[in-house]
Amino acid sequence: QVTLKESGPVLVKPTETLTLTCTVSGFSLSNARMGVSWIRQPPGKALEWLAHIFSNDEKSYSTSLKSRLTISKDTSKSQVVLTMTNMDPVDTATYYCARILDTAMVDYWGQGTLVTVSS
Amino acid sequence: SYVLTQPPSVSVAPGKTARITCGGNNIGSKSVHWYQQKPGQAPVLVIYYDSDRPSGIPERFSGSNSGNTATLTISRVEAGDEADYYCQVWDSSRGVFGGGTKLTVL
């Protein structure tokens, strides 16, 4: 059974750095067919792809947010970590981690975690 | 960057057919995936590689892709199909989502 679970703070202050952890089970981060992505969704708005990482450590970032994002993985812990610097209230959103299959679709999603940016 | 354009809303009566479009430059050359998202829930994959259905997705859901438009078709629409629908492609080593379409069942 494939599961992904996000963890991290629910509230961060403007200018702070957000660190989110995705813990996966039911598959290995070393599987060549699979990767993990972070996707966010501001309240009432559309999905936005933030970053992803594959088994060979290939990474890619949203063009507009690239300077603020870092993604990494610890295969032994089955965890993928996303950091986003200089948080702003417009970054308030539900953050999802999700499994990418065959560099194509997302076939499994975490439940999401709502992060609010406010002083 | 690659842009996917979806109509903000589509309305359909129960039992009728809903068609949700996803426009993009030469999108027919890409693989398109569709997700259904109900309020308060994570998205669910309903169509992948243009027209394939994951197990557990009703046959009423189908997809096509050609030229500059991909289409998600939902036949015999039910009240439970009311949701937001997003298309997605892979472009320049990144995932790209459309702006989403709210399907309302009248």
Coordinates of N, CA and C in Angstrom, one line a residue:
Chain A
Q1 N 0.8 -1.2 0.0 CA 0.0 0.0 0.0 C 0.9 1.2 0.0
V2 N 0.7 2.1 -1.0 CA 1.5 3.3 -1.2 C 0.9 4.4 -0.3
T3 N 1.7 5.0 0.5 CA 1.2 6.2 1.2 C 2.3 7.3 1.2
L4 N 1.9 8.5 1.3 CA 2.8 9.6 1.4 C 2.2 10.5 2.5
K5 N 3.1 11.0 3.4 CA 2.5 11.9 4.5 C 3.4 13.1 4.7
E6 N 2.8 14.2 4.6 CA 3.6 15.5 4.8 C 3.6 15.9 6.3
S7 N 4.7 16.4 6.7 CA 4.8 17.0 8.1 C 5.6 18.3 8.1
G8 N 5.3 19.1 9.0 CA 6.0 20.4 9.1 C 5.1 21.4 9.9
P9 N 5.6 22.6 10.0 CA 4.8 23.6 10.7 C 3.5 24.0 10.0
V10 N 2.5 24.3 10.8 CA 1.3 24.8 10.3 C 1.3 26.3 10.1
L11 N 2.2 27.0 10.9 CA 2.3 28.4 10.9 C 3.7 28.9 10.8
V12 N 4.0 29.7 9.9 CA 5.4 30.3 9.8 C 5.2 31.8 9.7
K13 N 6.2 32.5 10.1 CA 6.2 34.0 10.0 C 6.8 34.5 8.7
P14 N 6.4 35.6 8.2 CA 7.1 36.2 7.0 C 8.6 36.3 7.2
T15 N 9.3 36.0 6.1 CA 10.7 36.0 6.0 C 11.3 34.7 6.5
E16 N 10.6 33.9 7.3 CA 11.2 32.6 7.8 C 11.3 31.6 6.7
T17 N 12.0 30.5 7.0 CA 12.2 29.4 6.1 C 11.3 28.3 6.5
L18 N 10.6 27.7 5.5 CA 9.7 26.6 5.7 C 10.4 25.3 5.3
T19 N 10.3 24.3 6.2 CA 10.9 23.0 5.9 C 9.8 22.0 6.1
L20 N 9.5 21.3 5.0 CA 8.5 20.2 5.0 C 9.1 18.9 4.7
T21 N 8.6 17.9 5.3 CA 9.1 16.5 5.1 C 8.0 15.6 4.6
C22 N 8.3 14.8 3.6 CA 7.4 13.8 3.1 C 8.0 12.5 3.4
T23 N 7.2 11.7 4.2 CA 7.6 10.3 4.5 C 6.8 9.4 3.7
V24 N 7.4 8.5 2.9 CA 6.7 7.6 2.0 C 6.8 6.2 2.5
S25 N 5.8 5.4 2.1 CA 5.9 3.9 2.4 C 5.2 3.2 1.2
G26 N 5.5 1.9 1.1 CA 4.9 1.1 0.0 C 5.7 1.2 -1.3
F27 N 6.8 2.0 -1.3 CA 7.7 2.0 -2.5 C 9.0 2.6 -2.0
S28 N 10.0 2.4 -2.8 CA 11.3 2.9 -2.5 C 11.7 4.1 -3.3
L29 N 12.4 5.0 -2.6 CA 12.9 6.2 -3.3 C 14.0 5.9 -4.3
S30 N 14.5 4.6 -4.3 CA 15.5 4.2 -5.2 C 14.9 3.5 -6.4
N31 N 13.6 3.4 -6.5 CA 13.0 2.9 -7.7 C 13.1 3.8 -8.9
A32 N 13.7 3.3 -10.0 CA 14.0 4.1 -11.1 C 12.8 4.7 -11.8
R33 N 11.7 4.1 -11.6 CA 10.4 4.6 -12.3 C 9.7 5.7 -11.5
M34 N 10.2 6.0 -10.3 CA 9.4 6.8 -9.5 C 10.2 8.0 -8.9
G35 N 9.5 9.1 -8.7 CA 10.0 10.3 -8.1 C 9.0 10.8 -7.1
V36 N 9.4 11.9 -6.5 CA 8.5 12.6 -5.5 C 8.5 14.1 -5.9
S37 N 7.3 14.6 -5.9 CA 7.1 16.0 -6.2 C 6.4 16.7 -5.0
W38 N 6.7 18.0 -4.9 CA 5.9 18.9 -4.0 C 5.1 19.8 -4.9
I39 N 3.8 19.8 -4.5 CA 2.8 20.6 -5.3 C 2.0 21.4 -4.2
R40 N 1.7 22.7 -4.5 CA 0.9 23.4 -3.6 C -0.4 24.0 -4.2
Q41 N -1.3 24.4 -3.3 CA -2.6 24.9 -3.7 C -3.0 26.0 -2.7
P42 N -2.9 27.2 -3.1 CA -3.5 28.3 -2.3 C -5.0 28.1 -2.1
P43 N -5.5 28.6 -1.0 CA -7.0 28.4 -0.8 C -7.8 28.9 -2.0
G44 N -8.6 28.0 -2.5 CA -9.5 28.4 -3.6 C -8.8 28.6 -5.0
K45 N -7.6 28.2 -5.1 CA -6.8 28.4 -6.3 C -6.3 27.1 -6.9
A46 N -5.6 27.2 -8.0 CA -5.2 26.0 -8.7 C -3.9 25.3 -8.1
L47 N -3.7 24.1 -8.6 CA -2.5 23.4 -8.2 C -1.2 24.0 -8.9
E48 N -0.1 24.0 -8.2 CA 1.1 24.6 -8.7 C 2.3 23.6 -8.4
W49 N 3.0 23.2 -9.4 CA 4.1 22.3 -9.3 C 5.3 23.0 -8.7
L50 N 5.9 22.6 -7.6 CA 7.0 23.3 -7.0 C 8.3 22.7 -7.4
A51 N 8.5 21.4 -7.2 CA 9.8 20.8 -7.3 C 9.6 19.3 -7.4
H52 N 10.6 18.6 -7.9 CA 10.6 17.1 -7.8 C 12.0 16.6 -7.7
I53 N 12.1 15.3 -7.3 CA 13.4 14.6 -7.2 C 13.2 13.2 -7.6
F54 N 14.1 12.6 -8.4 CA 14.0 11.2 -8.8 C 15.1 10.4 -8.1
S55 N 15.0 9.1 -8.4 CA 15.9 8.1 -7.7 C 17.4 8.4 -8.0
N56 N 17.7 8.9 -9.1 CA 19.1 9.2 -9.5 C 19.5 10.6 -9.0
D57 N 18.7 11.2 -8.1 CA 18.9 12.5 -7.5 C 18.7 13.7 -8.5
E58 N 18.2 13.4 -9.7 CA 17.8 14.5 -10.6 C 16.8 15.3 -9.9
K59 N 16.9 16.6 -10.0 CA 16.0 17.5 -9.4 C 15.6 18.6 -10.4
S60 N 14.4 19.1 -10.2 CA 13.9 20.2 -11.0 C 13.0 21.1 -10.1
Y61 N 13.0 22.4 -10.5 CA 12.2 23.4 -9.7 C 11.3 24.2 -10.6
S62 N 10.3 24.8 -9.9 CA 9.5 25.8 -10.6 C 10.3 26.9 -11.0
T63 N 10.2 27.4 -12.2 CA 11.0 28.5 -12.8 C 10.8 29.7 -11.9
S64 N 9.6 30.0 -11.5 CA 9.4 31.2 -10.7 C 9.8 31.2 -9.3
L65 N 10.0 30.0 -8.7 CA 10.4 29.9 -7.3 C 11.7 29.2 -7.1
K66 N 12.4 29.0 -8.2 CA 13.7 28.2 -8.1 C 14.7 28.8 -7.1
S67 N 14.8 30.1 -7.0 CA 15.8 30.7 -6.1 C 15.4 30.5 -4.6
R68 N 14.2 30.1 -4.3 CA 13.8 29.9 -2.9 C 13.7 28.4 -2.5
L69 N 13.7 27.5 -3.4 CA 13.4 26.1 -3.1 C 14.7 25.3 -3.1
T70 N 14.7 24.3 -2.2 CA 15.7 23.2 -2.3 C 14.9 21.9 -1.9
I71 N 15.2 20.9 -2.7 CA 14.6 19.6 -2.5 C 15.7 18.6 -2.3
S72 N 15.5 17.6 -1.4 CA 16.5 16.6 -1.1 C 15.8 15.3 -0.7
K73 N 16.5 14.2 -0.7 CA 15.9 13.0 -0.2 C 16.9 12.2 0.6
D74 N 16.4 11.4 1.5 CA 17.1 10.4 2.3 C 16.5 9.1 2.1
T75 N 17.1 8.3 1.2 CA 16.5 7.1 0.7 C 16.3 6.1 1.9
S76 N 17.3 6.1 2.8 CA 17.3 5.1 3.9 C 16.1 5.4 4.9
K77 N 15.7 6.7 4.9 CA 14.6 7.1 5.8 C 13.3 7.2 5.1
S78 N 13.4 7.0 3.7 CA 12.1 7.1 2.9 C 11.5 8.5 3.0
Q79 N 12.4 9.5 3.0 CA 11.9 10.9 3.2 C 12.4 11.8 2.1
V80 N 11.6 12.7 1.8 CA 11.9 13.8 0.8 C 11.6 15.1 1.6
V81 N 12.6 16.0 1.5 CA 12.5 17.3 2.3 C 12.5 18.5 1.3
L82 N 11.6 19.4 1.5 CA 11.5 20.6 0.7 C 11.7 21.8 1.7
T83 N 12.6 22.7 1.3 CA 12.8 23.9 2.0 C 12.4 25.1 1.1
M84 N 11.7 26.1 1.6 CA 11.4 27.3 0.9 C 11.7 28.5 1.8
T85 N 12.6 29.3 1.3 CA 13.1 30.4 2.0 C 12.2 31.7 1.9
N86 N 12.4 32.6 2.8 CA 11.8 33.9 2.7 C 10.3 33.8 2.4
M87 N 9.6 33.2 3.3 CA 8.1 32.9 3.2 C 7.4 34.2 3.3
D88 N 6.3 34.3 2.5 CA 5.4 35.5 2.4 C 4.0 35.0 2.6
P89 N 3.1 35.9 3.0 CA 1.7 35.5 3.1 C 1.1 34.9 1.9
V90 N 1.6 35.3 0.7 CA 1.1 34.7 -0.6 C 1.5 33.2 -0.7
D91 N 2.4 32.8 0.1 CA 2.8 31.4 0.1 C 1.8 30.5 1.0
T92 N 0.9 31.1 1.6 CA -0.1 30.3 2.3 C -0.8 29.4 1.4
A93 N -0.8 28.1 1.7 CA -1.3 27.1 0.8 C -1.4 25.7 1.5
T94 N -2.1 24.8 0.8 CA -1.9 23.4 1.2 C -0.8 22.8 0.3
Y95 N 0.2 22.2 1.0 CA 1.3 21.7 0.3 C 1.2 20.1 0.3
Y96 N 1.3 19.6 -0.9 CA 1.1 18.2 -1.1 C 2.5 17.6 -1.5
C97 N 2.8 16.4 -1.0 CA 3.8 15.6 -1.7 C 3.1 14.5 -2.5
A98 N 3.7 14.1 -3.5 CA 3.0 13.2 -4.4 C 4.1 12.3 -5.2
R99 N 3.7 11.1 -5.5 CA 4.6 10.2 -6.3 C 4.4 10.4 -7.8
I100 N 5.5 10.6 -8.4 CA 5.5 10.7 -9.9 C 5.9 9.3 -10.4
L101 N 5.2 8.9 -11.5 CA 5.4 7.6 -12.1 C 5.9 7.8 -13.5
D102 N 7.0 7.3 -13.9 CA 7.5 7.3 -15.3 C 7.7 8.7 -15.8
T103 N 8.1 9.6 -14.9 CA 8.3 11.0 -15.4 C 7.1 11.5 -16.1
A104 N 5.9 11.2 -15.6 CA 4.7 11.6 -16.3 C 3.6 12.1 -15.4
M105 N 2.9 11.1 -14.8 CA 1.8 11.5 -14.0 C 2.0 11.3 -12.5
V106 N 1.2 11.9 -11.7 CA 1.2 11.7 -10.3 C 0.1 10.6 -10.0
D107 N 0.6 9.5 -9.5 CA -0.4 8.4 -9.3 C -0.8 8.3 -7.8
Y108 N 0.0 8.9 -6.9 CA -0.4 8.9 -5.5 C -0.1 10.2 -4.9
W109 N -1.0 10.7 -4.0 CA -0.9 12.0 -3.4 C -0.9 11.8 -1.8
G110 N -0.2 12.7 -1.1 CA -0.4 12.8 0.3 C -1.7 13.5 0.6
Q111 N -2.0 13.5 1.9 CA -3.3 14.2 2.3 C -3.1 15.7 2.2
G112 N -1.9 16.2 2.2 CA -1.7 17.7 2.2 C -1.6 18.3 3.5
T113 N -0.8 19.3 3.7 CA -0.7 20.0 4.9 C -0.8 21.5 4.7
L114 N -1.7 22.2 5.4 CA -2.0 23.6 5.2 C -0.9 24.4 6.0
V115 N -0.2 25.2 5.3 CA 0.8 26.1 5.9 C 0.3 27.6 5.8
T116 N 0.2 28.2 6.9 CA -0.2 29.6 6.9 C 1.0 30.5 7.2
V117 N 1.1 31.6 6.4 CA 2.2 32.5 6.7 C 1.6 33.8 7.2
S118 N 1.9 34.1 8.5 CA 1.4 35.2 9.1 C 2.2 35.6 10.3
S119 N 2.3 36.9 10.6 CA 3.0 37.4 11.7 C 2.2 37.3 13.0
Chain B
S1 N 7.5 29.6 -20.5 CA 7.0 28.4 -19.9 C 5.7 27.9 -20.6
Y2 N 5.5 26.6 -20.5 CA 4.3 26.1 -21.2 C 3.0 26.4 -20.4
V3 N 2.0 26.8 -21.1 CA 0.7 27.2 -20.4 C -0.4 26.3 -20.9
L4 N -1.2 25.8 -19.9 CA -2.4 25.0 -20.2 C -3.6 25.8 -19.8
T5 N -4.5 25.9 -20.7 CA -5.7 26.8 -20.5 C -7.0 25.9 -20.4
Q6 N -7.7 26.1 -19.3 CA -8.9 25.3 -19.0 C -10.0 26.4 -18.8
P7 N -11.3 26.0 -19.2 CA -12.4 26.9 -18.9 C -12.6 26.9 -17.4
P8 N -12.9 28.0 -16.7 CA -13.1 28.0 -15.3 C -14.2 27.1 -14.8
S9 N -15.3 27.0 -15.6 CA -16.4 26.2 -15.2 C -17.1 25.6 -16.3
V10 N -17.7 24.4 -16.0 CA -18.6 23.7 -16.9 C -19.8 23.2 -16.2
S11 N -21.0 23.4 -16.7 CA -22.2 22.9 -16.1 C -22.9 21.9 -16.9
V12 N -23.4 20.9 -16.3 CA -24.1 19.8 -17.1 C -25.2 19.2 -16.2
A13 N -26.3 18.8 -16.9 CA -27.4 18.1 -16.2 C -27.0 16.6 -15.9
P14 N -27.6 16.1 -14.9 CA -27.3 14.6 -14.6 C -27.7 13.8 -15.8
G15 N -26.9 12.8 -16.1 CA -27.2 11.9 -17.2 C -26.7 12.3 -18.5
K16 N -26.3 13.6 -18.6 CA -25.7 14.1 -19.9 C -24.2 14.0 -19.9
T17 N -23.6 14.5 -21.0 CA -22.1 14.3 -21.1 C -21.4 15.7 -20.9
A18 N -20.4 15.6 -20.1 CA -19.6 16.8 -19.8 C -18.3 16.7 -20.6
R19 N -17.8 17.8 -21.2 CA -16.5 17.8 -21.8 C -15.7 19.0 -21.3
I20 N -14.6 18.7 -20.8 CA -13.7 19.7 -20.2 C -12.4 19.7 -21.1
T21 N -12.1 20.9 -21.6 CA -11.0 21.1 -22.5 C -9.7 21.6 -21.8
C22 N -8.6 21.3 -22.4 CA -7.3 21.7 -21.9 C -6.5 22.1 -23.1
G23 N -6.3 23.4 -23.3 CA -5.6 23.9 -24.4 C -4.1 24.2 -24.2
G24 N -3.3 23.9 -25.1 CA -1.9 24.2 -25.1 C -1.2 24.1 -26.4
N25 N -0.2 24.8 -26.6 CA 0.5 24.8 -27.9 C 1.0 23.4 -28.3
N26 N 0.4 22.8 -29.3 CA 0.8 21.5 -29.8 C 0.7 20.5 -28.7
I27 N -0.4 20.6 -27.9 CA -0.5 19.7 -26.8 C -0.6 18.2 -27.2
G28 N -1.1 18.0 -28.5 CA -1.2 16.7 -29.0 C 0.1 15.9 -29.1
S29 N 1.2 16.6 -29.0 CA 2.5 16.0 -29.0 C 3.0 15.6 -27.6
K30 N 2.2 15.9 -26.6 CA 2.5 15.6 -25.2 C 1.5 14.6 -24.6
S31 N 1.9 14.0 -23.6 CA 1.0 13.1 -22.8 C 0.2 13.9 -21.8
V32 N -1.1 13.8 -21.7 CA -1.9 14.6 -20.8 C -2.5 13.7 -19.8
H33 N -2.5 14.2 -18.6 CA -3.1 13.5 -17.4 C -4.1 14.4 -16.8
W34 N -5.2 13.7 -16.2 CA -6.3 14.5 -15.7 C -6.5 14.0 -14.2
Y35 N -6.8 15.0 -13.4 CA -7.1 14.8 -12.0 C -8.4 15.4 -11.5
Q36 N -9.1 14.6 -10.7 CA -10.3 15.1 -10.1 C -10.1 15.5 -8.6
Q37 N -10.5 16.6 -8.2 CA -10.4 17.0 -6.8 C -11.7 17.5 -6.2
K38 N -12.1 16.8 -5.2 CA -13.3 17.2 -4.5 C -12.9 18.1 -3.3
P39 N -13.9 18.9 -2.8 CA -13.6 19.8 -1.7 C -12.9 19.1 -0.5
G40 N -11.8 19.7 -0.1 CA -11.2 19.2 1.1 C -10.4 17.9 0.9
Q41 N -10.2 17.5 -0.3 CA -9.5 16.2 -0.6 C -8.3 16.5 -1.5
A42 N -7.4 15.5 -1.5 CA -6.3 15.6 -2.4 C -6.8 15.2 -3.8
P43 N -6.2 15.6 -4.9 CA -6.6 15.2 -6.2 C -6.4 13.7 -6.4
V44 N -7.2 13.2 -7.4 CA -7.1 11.8 -7.7 C -6.9 11.7 -9.2
L45 N -6.0 10.8 -9.7 CA -5.8 10.6 -11.1 C -7.0 9.9 -11.7
V46 N -7.5 10.5 -12.8 CA -8.7 9.8 -13.4 C -8.4 9.4 -14.9
I47 N -7.5 10.1 -15.5 CA -7.0 9.7 -16.9 C -5.5 9.9 -17.0
Y48 N -4.8 9.0 -17.5 CA -3.4 9.2 -17.8 C -3.0 8.8 -19.2
Y49 N -1.9 9.3 -19.7 CA -1.5 9.1 -21.0 C -2.7 9.3 -22.0
D50 N -3.3 10.5 -21.9 CA -4.3 11.0 -22.8 C -5.7 10.3 -22.6
S51 N -5.7 8.9 -22.5 CA -7.0 8.2 -22.5 C -7.0 7.0 -21.7
D52 N -6.0 6.7 -20.9 CA -6.0 5.5 -20.1 C -6.7 5.7 -18.7
R53 N -7.4 4.8 -18.2 CA -8.0 4.9 -16.9 C -7.4 4.1 -15.9
P54 N -7.1 4.7 -14.7 CA -6.5 3.8 -13.6 C -7.6 2.9 -13.1
S55 N -7.2 1.8 -12.5 CA -8.2 0.9 -12.0 C -9.1 1.6 -10.9
G56 N -10.3 1.3 -11.0 CA -11.3 1.9 -10.0 C -12.0 3.2 -10.6
I57 N -11.5 3.7 -11.7 CA -12.1 4.8 -12.3 C -13.2 4.3 -13.3
P58 N -14.4 4.8 -13.2 CA -15.5 4.3 -14.1 C -15.2 4.5 -15.5
E59 N -15.8 3.7 -16.4 CA -15.6 3.8 -17.8 C -16.2 5.0 -18.4
R60 N -17.1 5.7 -17.6 CA -17.7 6.9 -18.0 C -16.7 8.0 -18.2
F61 N -15.5 7.9 -17.7 CA -14.4 8.8 -17.8 C -13.5 8.4 -19.0
S62 N -13.4 9.4 -19.9 CA -12.5 9.1 -21.1 C -11.8 10.3 -21.5
G63 N -10.7 10.2 -22.3 CA -9.9 11.3 -22.7 C -9.5 11.2 -24.1
S64 N -9.1 12.4 -24.7 CA -8.6 12.4 -26.0 C -7.6 13.6 -26.1
N65 N -6.8 13.6 -27.1 CA -5.8 14.6 -27.2 C -5.3 14.7 -28.7
S66 N -5.5 15.9 -29.2 CA -5.0 16.1 -30.6 C -4.8 17.6 -30.9
G67 N -3.9 17.9 -31.7 CA -3.7 19.3 -32.1 C -3.3 20.2 -30.9
N68 N -4.1 21.2 -30.6 CA -3.9 22.1 -29.5 C -4.9 21.9 -28.3
T69 N -5.6 20.8 -28.4 CA -6.6 20.6 -27.3 C -6.7 19.2 -26.9
A70 N -6.7 19.0 -25.5 CA -7.0 17.7 -24.9 C -8.4 17.9 -24.3
T71 N -9.1 16.8 -24.2 CA -10.5 16.8 -23.7 C -10.7 15.6 -22.7
L72 N -11.3 16.0 -21.6 CA -11.8 15.0 -20.7 C -13.3 14.9 -20.9
T73 N -13.8 13.7 -21.1 CA -15.2 13.5 -21.3 C -15.8 12.6 -20.2
I74 N -16.8 13.1 -19.6 CA -17.5 12.3 -18.6 C -18.9 12.1 -19.1
S75 N -19.2 10.8 -19.4 CA -20.5 10.4 -19.9 C -21.5 10.1 -18.7
R76 N -22.8 10.2 -19.0 CA -23.8 9.9 -17.9 C -23.4 10.5 -16.6
V77 N -23.2 11.8 -16.6 CA -22.7 12.5 -15.4 C -23.6 12.2 -14.2
E78 N -23.0 12.0 -13.1 CA -23.7 11.8 -11.8 C -23.4 13.0 -10.8
A79 N -24.2 13.1 -9.8 CA -24.0 14.2 -8.8 C -22.6 14.1 -8.2
G80 N -22.1 12.9 -8.0 CA -20.8 12.6 -7.4 C -19.6 13.0 -8.2
D81 N -19.9 13.4 -9.5 CA -18.8 13.8 -10.4 C -18.5 15.3 -10.2
E82 N -19.3 16.0 -9.4 CA -19.1 17.4 -9.2 C -17.8 17.6 -8.5
A83 N -16.9 18.4 -9.1 CA -15.5 18.5 -8.5 C -14.8 19.5 -9.4
D84 N -13.5 19.8 -9.0 CA -12.6 20.5 -9.8 C -11.7 19.5 -10.6
Y85 N -11.5 19.8 -11.9 CA -10.7 18.9 -12.7 C -9.5 19.7 -13.3
Y86 N -8.3 19.0 -13.2 CA -7.1 19.6 -13.6 C -6.4 18.8 -14.7
C87 N -5.9 19.4 -15.7 CA -5.0 18.7 -16.7 C -3.6 18.9 -16.3
Q88 N -2.7 18.0 -16.7 CA -1.3 18.1 -16.4 C -0.5 17.5 -17.5
V89 N 0.7 18.2 -17.8 CA 1.6 17.6 -18.8 C 3.0 17.8 -18.2
W90 N 4.0 17.2 -18.9 CA 5.4 17.3 -18.5 C 6.0 18.2 -19.6
D91 N 6.7 19.2 -19.2 CA 7.3 20.1 -20.1 C 8.6 20.7 -19.6
S92 N 9.7 20.6 -20.4 CA 11.0 21.1 -20.0 C 11.4 20.5 -18.6
S93 N 11.2 19.3 -18.4 CA 11.6 18.6 -17.1 C 10.8 19.1 -15.9
R94 N 9.6 19.6 -16.2 CA 8.8 20.1 -15.0 C 7.3 19.7 -15.3
G95 N 6.6 19.5 -14.2 CA 5.2 19.3 -14.3 C 4.5 20.6 -14.5
V96 N 3.4 20.6 -15.3 CA 2.6 21.8 -15.5 C 1.2 21.5 -15.4
F97 N 0.4 22.3 -14.6 CA -1.0 22.0 -14.4 C -1.8 23.1 -15.1
G98 N -3.0 22.8 -15.6 CA -3.9 23.8 -16.0 C -4.5 24.5 -14.8
G99 N -5.3 25.5 -15.1 CA -5.9 26.3 -14.1 C -7.1 25.7 -13.4
G100 N -7.5 24.6 -13.9 CA -8.6 23.9 -13.3 C -10.0 24.3 -13.8
T101 N -10.9 23.3 -13.8 CA -12.3 23.6 -14.2 C -13.2 23.0 -13.2
K102 N -14.1 23.9 -12.7 CA -15.1 23.4 -11.8 C -16.3 22.9 -12.5
L103 N -16.6 21.6 -12.3 CA -17.7 20.9 -12.9 C -18.9 21.0 -12.0
T104 N -20.0 21.6 -12.4 CA -21.2 21.7 -11.7 C -22.2 20.8 -12.3
V105 N -22.9 20.0 -11.5 CA -23.9 19.1 -11.9 C -25.3 19.8 -11.5
L106 N -26.0 20.1 -12.5 CA -27.2 21.0 -12.2 C -28.3 20.2 -11.5

